[in-house]
Coordinates of C-alpha atoms and ligand atoms in Angstrom, one line a residue:
M1 CA -20.3 -17.4 -23.6
S2 CA -19.4 -14.5 -21.4
R3 CA -16.3 -12.4 -21.9
K4 CA -13.5 -12.8 -19.3
Y5 CA -11.1 -10.3 -17.7
N6 CA -8.0 -10.5 -15.5
I7 CA -6.1 -7.8 -13.7
I8 CA -2.4 -8.0 -12.8
T9 CA -1.7 -5.6 -9.9
Y10 CA 1.7 -4.3 -8.8
G11 CA 2.5 -1.7 -6.1
C12 CA 0.7 -0.3 -3.0
Q13 CA -2.7 -0.7 -1.5
M14 CA -3.9 2.3 -3.5
N15 CA -3.2 0.4 -6.6
E16 CA -5.0 -2.6 -5.2
H17 CA -8.0 -0.5 -4.5
D18 CA -7.9 1.0 -8.0
S19 CA -7.9 -2.6 -9.3
E20 CA -11.0 -3.3 -7.3
N21 CA -12.7 -0.3 -9.0
I22 CA -11.5 -1.4 -12.4
A23 CA -12.9 -4.9 -11.7
G24 CA -16.2 -3.3 -10.8
L25 CA -16.3 -1.3 -14.1
L26 CA -15.6 -4.5 -16.1
E27 CA -18.2 -6.5 -14.3
S28 CA -20.8 -3.8 -14.9
M29 CA -20.0 -4.2 -18.6
G30 CA -20.7 -7.9 -18.3
Y31 CA -17.2 -9.3 -18.0
E32 CA -16.4 -12.2 -15.6
H33 CA -13.2 -12.7 -13.7
C34 CA -10.8 -15.4 -14.8
D35 CA -7.6 -16.5 -13.1
D36 CA -5.4 -16.7 -16.1
P37 CA -4.3 -13.4 -17.7
Y38 CA -3.3 -15.2 -20.8
K39 CA -6.7 -16.7 -21.4
A40 CA -8.8 -13.6 -20.7
D41 CA -10.5 -11.4 -23.3
V42 CA -9.3 -8.3 -21.6
T43 CA -6.2 -8.2 -19.3
V44 CA -5.3 -5.0 -17.4
I45 CA -1.8 -4.4 -16.0
N46 CA -2.0 -2.0 -13.1
T47 CA 1.6 -0.8 -12.7
C48 CA 3.9 0.7 -10.0
S49 CA 7.0 2.9 -10.6
V50 CA 8.2 3.5 -7.1
R51 CA 11.5 1.6 -7.6
E52 CA 13.5 0.6 -10.7
N53 CA 12.8 -3.2 -10.3
A54 CA 9.1 -2.4 -10.6
D55 CA 9.9 -0.9 -14.0
K56 CA 11.8 -3.9 -15.1
R57 CA 9.2 -6.3 -14.1
F58 CA 6.5 -4.4 -15.9
F59 CA 8.4 -4.3 -19.3
G60 CA 9.1 -8.0 -18.9
T61 CA 5.4 -8.7 -18.3
L62 CA 4.5 -6.7 -21.4
G63 CA 6.8 -8.7 -23.5
Q64 CA 5.1 -11.9 -22.5
F65 CA 1.8 -10.7 -24.1
K66 CA 3.2 -10.2 -27.6
K67 CA 2.4 -13.7 -28.7
I68 CA -1.1 -13.8 -27.2
R69 CA -2.0 -10.6 -28.9
K70 CA -0.6 -11.8 -32.2
N71 CA -2.5 -15.1 -32.1
D72 CA -5.8 -13.4 -31.1
P73 CA -6.5 -10.0 -32.5
N74 CA -9.6 -9.7 -30.4
F75 CA -7.6 -9.9 -27.2
V76 CA -7.3 -6.5 -25.4
L77 CA -4.3 -5.5 -23.3
A78 CA -4.6 -2.4 -21.2
V79 CA -2.0 -0.7 -19.0
C80 CA -2.7 1.7 -16.2
G81 CA -1.4 2.8 -12.8
C82 CA 1.7 4.9 -12.1
M83 CA 4.0 3.9 -15.0
P84 CA 2.0 5.6 -17.7
Q85 CA 2.0 8.9 -15.7
Q86 CA 5.6 9.3 -16.9
P87 CA 5.7 10.5 -20.5
R88 CA 8.9 8.5 -21.3
V89 CA 7.0 5.3 -20.4
V90 CA 4.1 6.0 -22.8
E91 CA 6.7 6.8 -25.5
E92 CA 8.4 3.5 -24.9
I93 CA 5.2 1.6 -24.9
N94 CA 4.2 3.2 -28.2
K95 CA 7.6 2.5 -29.7
R96 CA 8.5 -1.0 -28.4
F97 CA 5.3 -2.6 -27.3
S98 CA 2.8 -1.7 -30.1
W99 CA 0.5 -4.6 -29.0
V100 CA -0.7 -2.6 -26.0
D101 CA -4.2 -1.5 -26.9
I102 CA -5.2 0.8 -24.1
V103 CA -3.2 3.0 -21.8
F104 CA -4.8 5.1 -19.1
G105 CA -3.6 7.0 -16.0
T106 CA -4.2 7.0 -12.3
Q107 CA -6.7 9.8 -12.4
N108 CA -9.0 8.7 -15.3
I109 CA -10.0 5.2 -14.3
S110 CA -13.7 6.1 -14.8
E111 CA -13.0 6.6 -18.5
F112 CA -11.8 3.0 -18.9
P113 CA -15.2 1.5 -20.1
D114 CA -15.4 4.2 -22.9
L115 CA -11.8 3.5 -23.9
L116 CA -12.5 -0.2 -24.1
E117 CA -15.7 0.2 -26.1
E118 CA -14.0 2.5 -28.5
R119 CA -11.1 0.1 -28.9
L120 CA -13.5 -2.8 -29.6
R121 CA -15.6 -0.8 -32.1
T122 CA -12.7 0.9 -34.0
G123 CA -9.7 -1.3 -33.4
R124 CA -7.8 1.9 -32.6
R125 CA -5.1 2.2 -29.9
M126 CA -6.4 4.3 -27.1
R127 CA -4.3 6.6 -24.8
S128 CA -5.8 8.8 -22.0
I129 CA -3.6 10.2 -19.3
I130 CA -4.4 13.3 -17.1
D131 CA -1.6 14.8 -15.1
N132 CA -3.6 16.4 -12.3
N133 CA -7.3 15.8 -12.4
P134 CA -9.1 18.4 -10.2
D135 CA -12.3 16.3 -10.3
I136 CA -10.9 13.0 -9.4
N137 CA -13.4 10.9 -7.4
E138 CA -14.7 7.4 -7.2
D139 CA -18.0 8.2 -5.6
D140 CA -20.0 6.3 -8.4
M141 CA -17.7 3.3 -8.5
K142 CA -18.9 -0.2 -7.5
P143 CA -15.6 -1.9 -6.6
V144 CA -15.3 -5.7 -6.6
R145 CA -13.6 -6.1 -3.2
M146 CA -10.8 -8.6 -2.8
H147 CA -11.7 -9.3 0.8
R148 CA -15.1 -10.0 2.2
H149 CA -14.7 -8.6 5.7
K150 CA -12.1 -5.8 5.3
A151 CA -12.2 -2.9 2.9
L152 CA -9.7 -0.5 1.5
V153 CA -11.1 3.1 1.6
N154 CA -9.4 6.1 0.0
I155 CA -9.5 9.2 2.1
T156 CA -7.0 11.3 0.1
Y157 CA -5.7 11.1 -3.5
G158 CA -2.2 12.3 -4.5
C159 CA 0.7 13.8 -2.5
N160 CA 2.1 17.2 -2.0
N161 CA 5.2 16.3 0.0
F162 CA 7.8 15.9 -2.7
C163 CA 10.3 13.8 -0.8
T164 CA 13.3 14.2 -3.0
Y165 CA 13.6 10.4 -3.8
C166 CA 9.9 9.8 -4.5
I167 CA 8.0 9.5 -7.8
V168 CA 4.5 9.4 -6.3
P169 CA 3.7 13.1 -6.3
Y170 CA 4.4 13.0 -10.1
T171 CA 2.3 9.9 -10.7
R172 CA -0.7 10.7 -8.5
G173 CA -1.1 14.4 -8.8
R174 CA -1.8 17.0 -6.0
E175 CA -3.3 16.0 -2.8
K176 CA -7.1 16.0 -2.5
S177 CA -9.2 15.0 0.5
R178 CA -12.5 13.3 0.0
P179 CA -15.4 14.8 2.1
L180 CA -15.8 13.1 5.5
S181 CA -19.5 12.6 4.8
V182 CA -18.7 10.8 1.5
I183 CA -16.2 8.5 3.2
C184 CA -18.5 7.7 6.1
N185 CA -21.5 7.0 3.8
E186 CA -19.2 4.6 1.8
I187 CA -18.2 2.8 4.9
K188 CA -21.8 2.6 6.2
S189 CA -22.8 1.0 2.8
L190 CA -20.2 -1.7 3.3
V191 CA -21.5 -3.0 6.6
P192 CA -24.5 -4.9 5.2
D193 CA -22.0 -6.8 2.9
G194 CA -20.1 -8.1 6.0
V195 CA -17.3 -5.6 6.2
I196 CA -16.1 -5.2 9.8
E197 CA -12.6 -3.7 9.2
V198 CA -11.6 -0.7 7.2
M199 CA -8.2 0.5 6.1
L200 CA -8.2 4.3 5.5
L201 CA -5.8 5.0 2.7
G202 CA -3.7 8.1 1.8
Q203 CA -0.1 8.8 1.0
N204 CA -0.1 11.1 4.1
V205 CA -3.3 10.5 6.1
D206 CA -2.2 13.1 8.7
S207 CA -2.6 16.0 6.2
Y208 CA -6.3 15.0 5.5
R209 CA -8.5 18.0 5.6
D210 CA -11.8 18.2 3.8
M211 CA -13.7 21.3 2.5
A212 CA -15.7 21.5 5.8
G213 CA -12.4 21.7 7.7
N214 CA -12.5 18.2 9.2
S215 CA -9.1 16.8 10.2
F216 CA -7.9 13.2 10.2
A217 CA -8.7 12.9 13.9
D218 CA -12.3 14.1 13.2
L219 CA -12.5 11.4 10.5
I220 CA -11.3 8.6 12.8
R221 CA -13.9 9.7 15.4
A222 CA -16.7 9.7 12.8
V223 CA -15.7 6.2 11.5
N224 CA -15.5 5.0 15.1
D225 CA -19.2 5.9 15.5
I226 CA -20.3 3.7 12.6
D227 CA -22.2 0.7 13.8
G228 CA -21.0 -2.7 12.5
I229 CA -17.4 -1.6 12.0
E230 CA -15.1 -3.3 14.5
R231 CA -11.6 -2.3 13.4
I232 CA -10.1 0.8 11.9
R233 CA -6.6 0.9 10.4
F234 CA -4.9 3.6 8.3
M235 CA -1.8 4.2 6.3
T236 CA 0.5 6.0 5.7
S237 CA 1.3 8.4 8.6
H238 CA 3.8 11.2 8.1
P239 CA 5.8 12.2 11.2
K240 CA 5.8 15.9 10.1
D241 CA 2.0 16.1 10.2
I242 CA 0.9 13.7 12.9
S243 CA -1.1 15.6 15.5
D244 CA -1.6 15.2 19.3
D245 CA -5.4 15.1 18.5
M246 CA -4.9 12.1 16.3
I247 CA -2.6 10.3 18.8
E248 CA -5.3 10.9 21.4
C249 CA -7.7 8.9 19.2
F250 CA -5.8 5.7 20.3
N251 CA -7.2 6.5 23.7
T252 CA -10.7 7.6 22.8
C253 CA -11.7 5.5 19.8
P254 CA -12.0 1.8 20.9
K255 CA -12.2 0.6 17.3
L256 CA -8.9 2.1 16.3
C257 CA -6.3 -0.7 16.1
H258 CA -3.2 -0.3 18.3
N259 CA -0.9 -0.2 15.3
I260 CA 0.8 2.5 13.2
H261 CA 3.0 2.5 10.1
L262 CA 5.3 5.5 10.7
P263 CA 8.0 5.6 8.0
V264 CA 11.3 7.0 9.3
Q265 CA 13.3 6.6 6.0
S266 CA 16.6 7.5 7.8
G267 CA 17.9 8.1 11.2
S268 CA 20.3 10.8 10.2
D269 CA 19.2 14.5 10.4
R270 CA 21.5 15.4 7.5
I271 CA 19.9 12.8 5.2
L272 CA 16.3 13.5 6.4
K273 CA 16.9 17.1 5.4
R274 CA 18.1 16.1 1.9
M275 CA 15.1 13.8 1.6
N276 CA 12.9 16.8 2.3
R277 CA 11.1 15.0 5.1
H278 CA 10.6 18.0 7.5
Y279 CA 11.4 16.3 10.8
D280 CA 14.5 15.3 12.6
R281 CA 15.4 12.2 14.6
S282 CA 14.6 13.8 18.0
Q283 CA 11.2 14.9 16.8
Y284 CA 10.5 11.4 15.4
L285 CA 11.6 9.8 18.7
A286 CA 9.3 12.2 20.6
I287 CA 6.3 11.1 18.5
V288 CA 7.1 7.5 19.3
D289 CA 7.3 8.3 23.0
K290 CA 4.0 10.1 22.8
L291 CA 2.3 7.2 20.9
R292 CA 3.6 4.7 23.5
S293 CA 2.5 6.8 26.5
V294 CA -1.0 7.2 25.1
C295 CA -1.1 3.6 23.9
P296 CA 1.4 1.3 25.6
D297 CA 0.8 -1.8 23.6
I298 CA 0.9 0.0 20.2
T299 CA 2.9 -1.9 17.5
I300 CA 5.0 0.2 15.2
S301 CA 6.3 -0.5 11.7
T302 CA 8.3 1.6 9.4
D303 CA 9.9 2.1 5.9
I304 CA 13.7 2.7 5.7
I305 CA 15.8 3.6 2.6
V306 CA 19.5 2.8 2.6
G307 CA 22.0 4.3 0.2
F308 CA 20.3 7.6 -0.3
P309 CA 22.8 9.9 -2.2
G310 CA 25.4 11.2 0.2
E311 CA 24.7 8.7 3.0
N312 CA 28.0 8.0 4.8
D313 CA 28.9 5.4 7.4
E314 CA 27.9 7.7 10.2
D315 CA 24.5 8.5 8.7
F316 CA 23.9 4.8 8.3
E317 CA 24.9 4.1 11.9
E318 CA 22.3 6.7 12.9
T319 CA 19.7 4.7 11.0
L320 CA 20.7 1.5 12.8
D321 CA 20.7 3.4 16.1
I322 CA 17.2 4.8 15.6
A323 CA 15.9 1.3 14.7
K324 CA 17.3 -0.1 17.9
K325 CA 15.9 2.8 19.9
V326 CA 12.4 2.5 18.5
R327 CA 12.5 -1.3 18.4
Y328 CA 10.1 -1.7 15.5
D329 CA 7.7 -4.6 15.3
S330 CA 8.4 -4.8 11.5
A331 CA 10.0 -2.8 8.7
F332 CA 10.1 -2.5 5.0
T333 CA 13.7 -1.8 4.0
F334 CA 14.6 -0.5 0.5
I335 CA 17.8 0.2 -1.4
Y336 CA 17.6 3.7 -2.8
S337 CA 16.5 3.6 -6.4
P338 CA 17.0 6.8 -8.5
R339 CA 13.7 7.8 -10.2
E340 CA 14.0 10.0 -13.3
G341 CA 12.4 13.4 -12.7
T342 CA 13.0 13.5 -8.9
P343 CA 15.6 15.8 -7.4
A344 CA 17.6 13.1 -5.7
A345 CA 18.3 11.3 -9.0
K346 CA 20.4 14.4 -10.0
F347 CA 22.3 14.5 -6.7
E348 CA 26.0 13.9 -7.5
D349 CA 27.0 11.7 -4.6
Q350 CA 25.2 8.5 -5.5
I351 CA 26.2 5.5 -3.4
P352 CA 27.9 2.5 -5.1
D353 CA 25.8 -0.7 -5.3
S354 CA 28.2 -2.8 -3.2
V355 CA 28.0 -0.3 -0.3
C356 CA 24.1 -0.2 -0.6
H357 CA 23.9 -3.9 -0.5
E358 CA 26.2 -4.3 2.5
R359 CA 24.3 -1.7 4.5
F360 CA 21.0 -3.2 3.4
D361 CA 22.0 -6.7 4.7
R362 CA 23.2 -5.3 8.0
L363 CA 20.0 -3.3 8.5
V364 CA 17.8 -6.3 7.6
D365 CA 19.7 -8.5 10.2
V366 CA 19.1 -5.9 12.9
M367 CA 15.4 -5.4 12.0
N368 CA 14.7 -9.1 11.8
S369 CA 16.3 -9.9 15.1
I370 CA 14.3 -7.1 16.8
S371 CA 11.1 -8.5 15.2
Y372 CA 11.9 -11.9 16.4
E373 CA 12.6 -10.8 19.9
K374 CA 9.4 -8.7 20.1
N375 CA 7.4 -11.6 18.8
Q376 CA 8.7 -13.8 21.7
E377 CA 6.7 -11.7 24.1
Y378 CA 3.5 -13.0 22.5
K379 CA 4.1 -16.6 23.4
G380 CA 1.6 -18.1 25.9
K381 CA -0.8 -15.2 25.7
I382 CA -4.3 -14.9 24.2
Y383 CA -5.1 -12.4 21.4
E384 CA -8.2 -11.5 19.4
V385 CA -7.7 -12.4 15.8
I386 CA -9.9 -11.7 12.8
P387 CA -9.4 -14.6 10.4
E388 CA -8.8 -13.6 6.8
G389 CA -8.3 -16.9 4.9
I390 CA -6.9 -20.4 4.8
S391 CA -3.1 -20.6 5.0
E392 CA -1.5 -21.1 1.6
K393 CA 0.7 -23.8 3.0
D394 CA -1.8 -25.9 4.9
A395 CA -5.5 -26.2 4.3
H396 CA -6.1 -26.9 8.1
T397 CA -4.4 -23.6 9.1
I398 CA -6.3 -20.4 9.2
S399 CA -4.5 -17.1 9.0
G400 CA -5.6 -13.7 10.4
R401 CA -4.4 -10.6 12.1
T402 CA -4.3 -9.3 15.7
D403 CA -5.3 -5.8 16.5
G404 CA -1.6 -4.9 16.3
F405 CA -1.4 -6.3 12.7
K406 CA 0.6 -9.4 13.7
L407 CA 0.0 -12.3 11.3
V408 CA -1.2 -15.3 13.1
N409 CA -1.5 -18.8 11.6
F410 CA -3.7 -21.0 13.8
T411 CA -5.7 -24.2 14.0
S412 CA -9.2 -24.7 15.2
D413 CA -11.8 -27.5 15.8
K414 CA -14.3 -25.3 14.0
S415 CA -14.7 -25.0 10.3
P416 CA -13.0 -22.0 8.8
E417 CA -16.2 -20.7 7.3
K418 CA -17.7 -20.5 10.7
L419 CA -14.8 -18.3 12.0
M420 CA -14.5 -15.9 9.1
G421 CA -15.7 -12.3 9.6
R422 CA -15.6 -12.3 13.4
K423 CA -13.1 -11.9 16.2
V424 CA -11.8 -15.2 17.6
K425 CA -9.5 -15.8 20.6
V426 CA -6.2 -17.4 19.8
M427 CA -3.5 -18.7 22.2
I428 CA 0.0 -18.1 20.8
T429 CA 2.1 -21.2 20.9
E430 CA 5.1 -20.3 18.7
S431 CA 6.7 -17.0 17.6
K432 CA 8.7 -16.5 14.4
T433 CA 10.3 -13.5 12.9
F434 CA 7.4 -12.6 10.6
S435 CA 4.4 -14.5 12.1
L436 CA 2.9 -16.1 15.1
E437 CA 1.4 -19.6 15.5
G438 CA -1.5 -20.6 17.7
V439 CA -4.7 -22.5 18.5
E440 CA -8.2 -21.1 18.7
V441 CA -9.5 -21.0 22.3
S442 CA -12.8 -19.1 21.9
D443 CA -15.6 -20.5 24.0
Ligands
LIG1 N1 3.4 7.8 1.2 C1 4.0 6.8 1.9 C2 4.6 5.7 1.0 C3 5.3 6.0 -0.3 S1 6.0 4.7 -1.2 C4 5.1 7.5 2.8 O1 5.2 8.7 2.7 O2 5.7 6.8 3.5 C5 6.5 3.5 0.0 C6 7.9 3.5 0.4 O3 8.8 3.3 -0.7 C7 8.4 4.8 1.0 O4 8.1 5.0 2.3 C8 9.9 4.7 0.8 O5 10.5 4.1 1.9 C9 10.0 3.8 -0.4 N2 10.5 4.5 -1.6 C10 9.9 5.5 -2.2 N3 10.7 6.0 -3.3 C11 11.8 5.2 -3.2 C12 13.0 5.2 -4.0 N4 13.2 6.1 -5.0 N5 14.0 4.3 -3.7 C13 13.8 3.4 -2.7 N6 12.7 3.4 -1.9 C14 11.7 4.3 -2.2
LIG2 FE1 6.4 9.9 -1.6 FE2 7.0 11.4 0.5 FE3 4.6 11.6 -0.7 FE4 5.2 9.4 0.7 S1 5.0 11.5 1.5 S2 4.2 9.5 -1.3 S3 7.4 9.2 0.3 S4 6.6 12.1 -1.6
LIG3 FE1 3.7 2.4 -6.7 FE2 2.1 4.3 -7.5 FE3 1.7 3.0 -5.2 S1 4.3 4.3 -7.7 S2 3.7 2.5 -4.6 S3 1.6 2.1 -7.2 S4 1.3 5.2 -5.6

């Protein structure tokens, strides 16, 4: 009987893609995927440490494996991702969670098969974490991709920005750009497998620059020239580095989706400065204007943190104000969470929980009502949607995304299998806050 694996993934799309690579490594060792992490022979927990509740969930999950590991000494539990990049976490695992067999970092995923074999051969606990791997690459990986028709593709690793609240530069190391030719060859190799959409990933895609001097705009143009690719997306953009040349790509590259995730974090200049974001609200608003003048139907989403140390009522009002000015299509809103080792965790003027929650609720109300209003404009119109799967709630409903990344749940006379992997036309019949509903009208 073949051996089974399962991977539990927390965090961002970069972690999701790392899990695809880890699945590829395990399958090349002969393991088969199984749905139940408690019934596998090897379970990998790919962790996130961006906010404190991610920490808590992770330690809770580890606790649940104690019994499994005790009853079956051959079961292997591995932990990777951003949590073990913090020395205190590895110490805590060693002290309190002795049943964790393997721990490896974000920058040595390729070592995992050796660590696993060594663990199986010797029974020893394996730990391997590199802080800042200059040779990080995934060029020889054969990921098992989660989606058939769209692929996550890393363009940069790490981050150099050191926003004062953020742990990512400490967990992912310094920024490195993959060569344009390597990225394009990877994408070309995906087309015969049915991939028509790519999501280019980096913590700050706008600072992409490879050894040959290619910029992010050069990369978009090169991907736009790849036959078989129909949609190009990217994330995350940083307002301090976004260039006019990149913005112009919305005009010149027909495959580039009319959608951008442009985190603002705060609407207050004082707070933006303390966050080390290197732009102010007027510069941010000027970028939004430029995007909308080049690409009038562009959809814009954002990330906002409330309760950053020192945020007063006026600062928060400025955040509400910028949200109303931009009128975001959607937003991820977070309560500031102090991360050990980051400068902001040591700022003295931390904001009480009750104030954070009150501001958070007010912000969410504003963002949701804007999303709802914007979605009303879609009603009665026809959009191209790429179906991604069957709705979780209803087997007769297919879900997919518009070019602008709006989630659409729709019905069709045709079988879902027939529609997957190609653009279909959908008439929008109902608009909700977070999704649209419709019927397929392709001829
Ligand atoms: N590189 C991306 C995303 C980083 S993490 C960027 O620059 O936008 C995703 C989001 O998590 C961030 O945009 C930020 O809004 C949020 N975040 C990061 N650290 C946080 C913290 N300590 N507390 C609350 N939210 C945080
Ligand atoms: Fe974190 Fe800032 Fe880097 Fe984004 S740009 S990963 S928020 S430090
Ligand atoms: Fe989390 Fe690491 Fe991504 S901290 S958000 S998994 S880069």
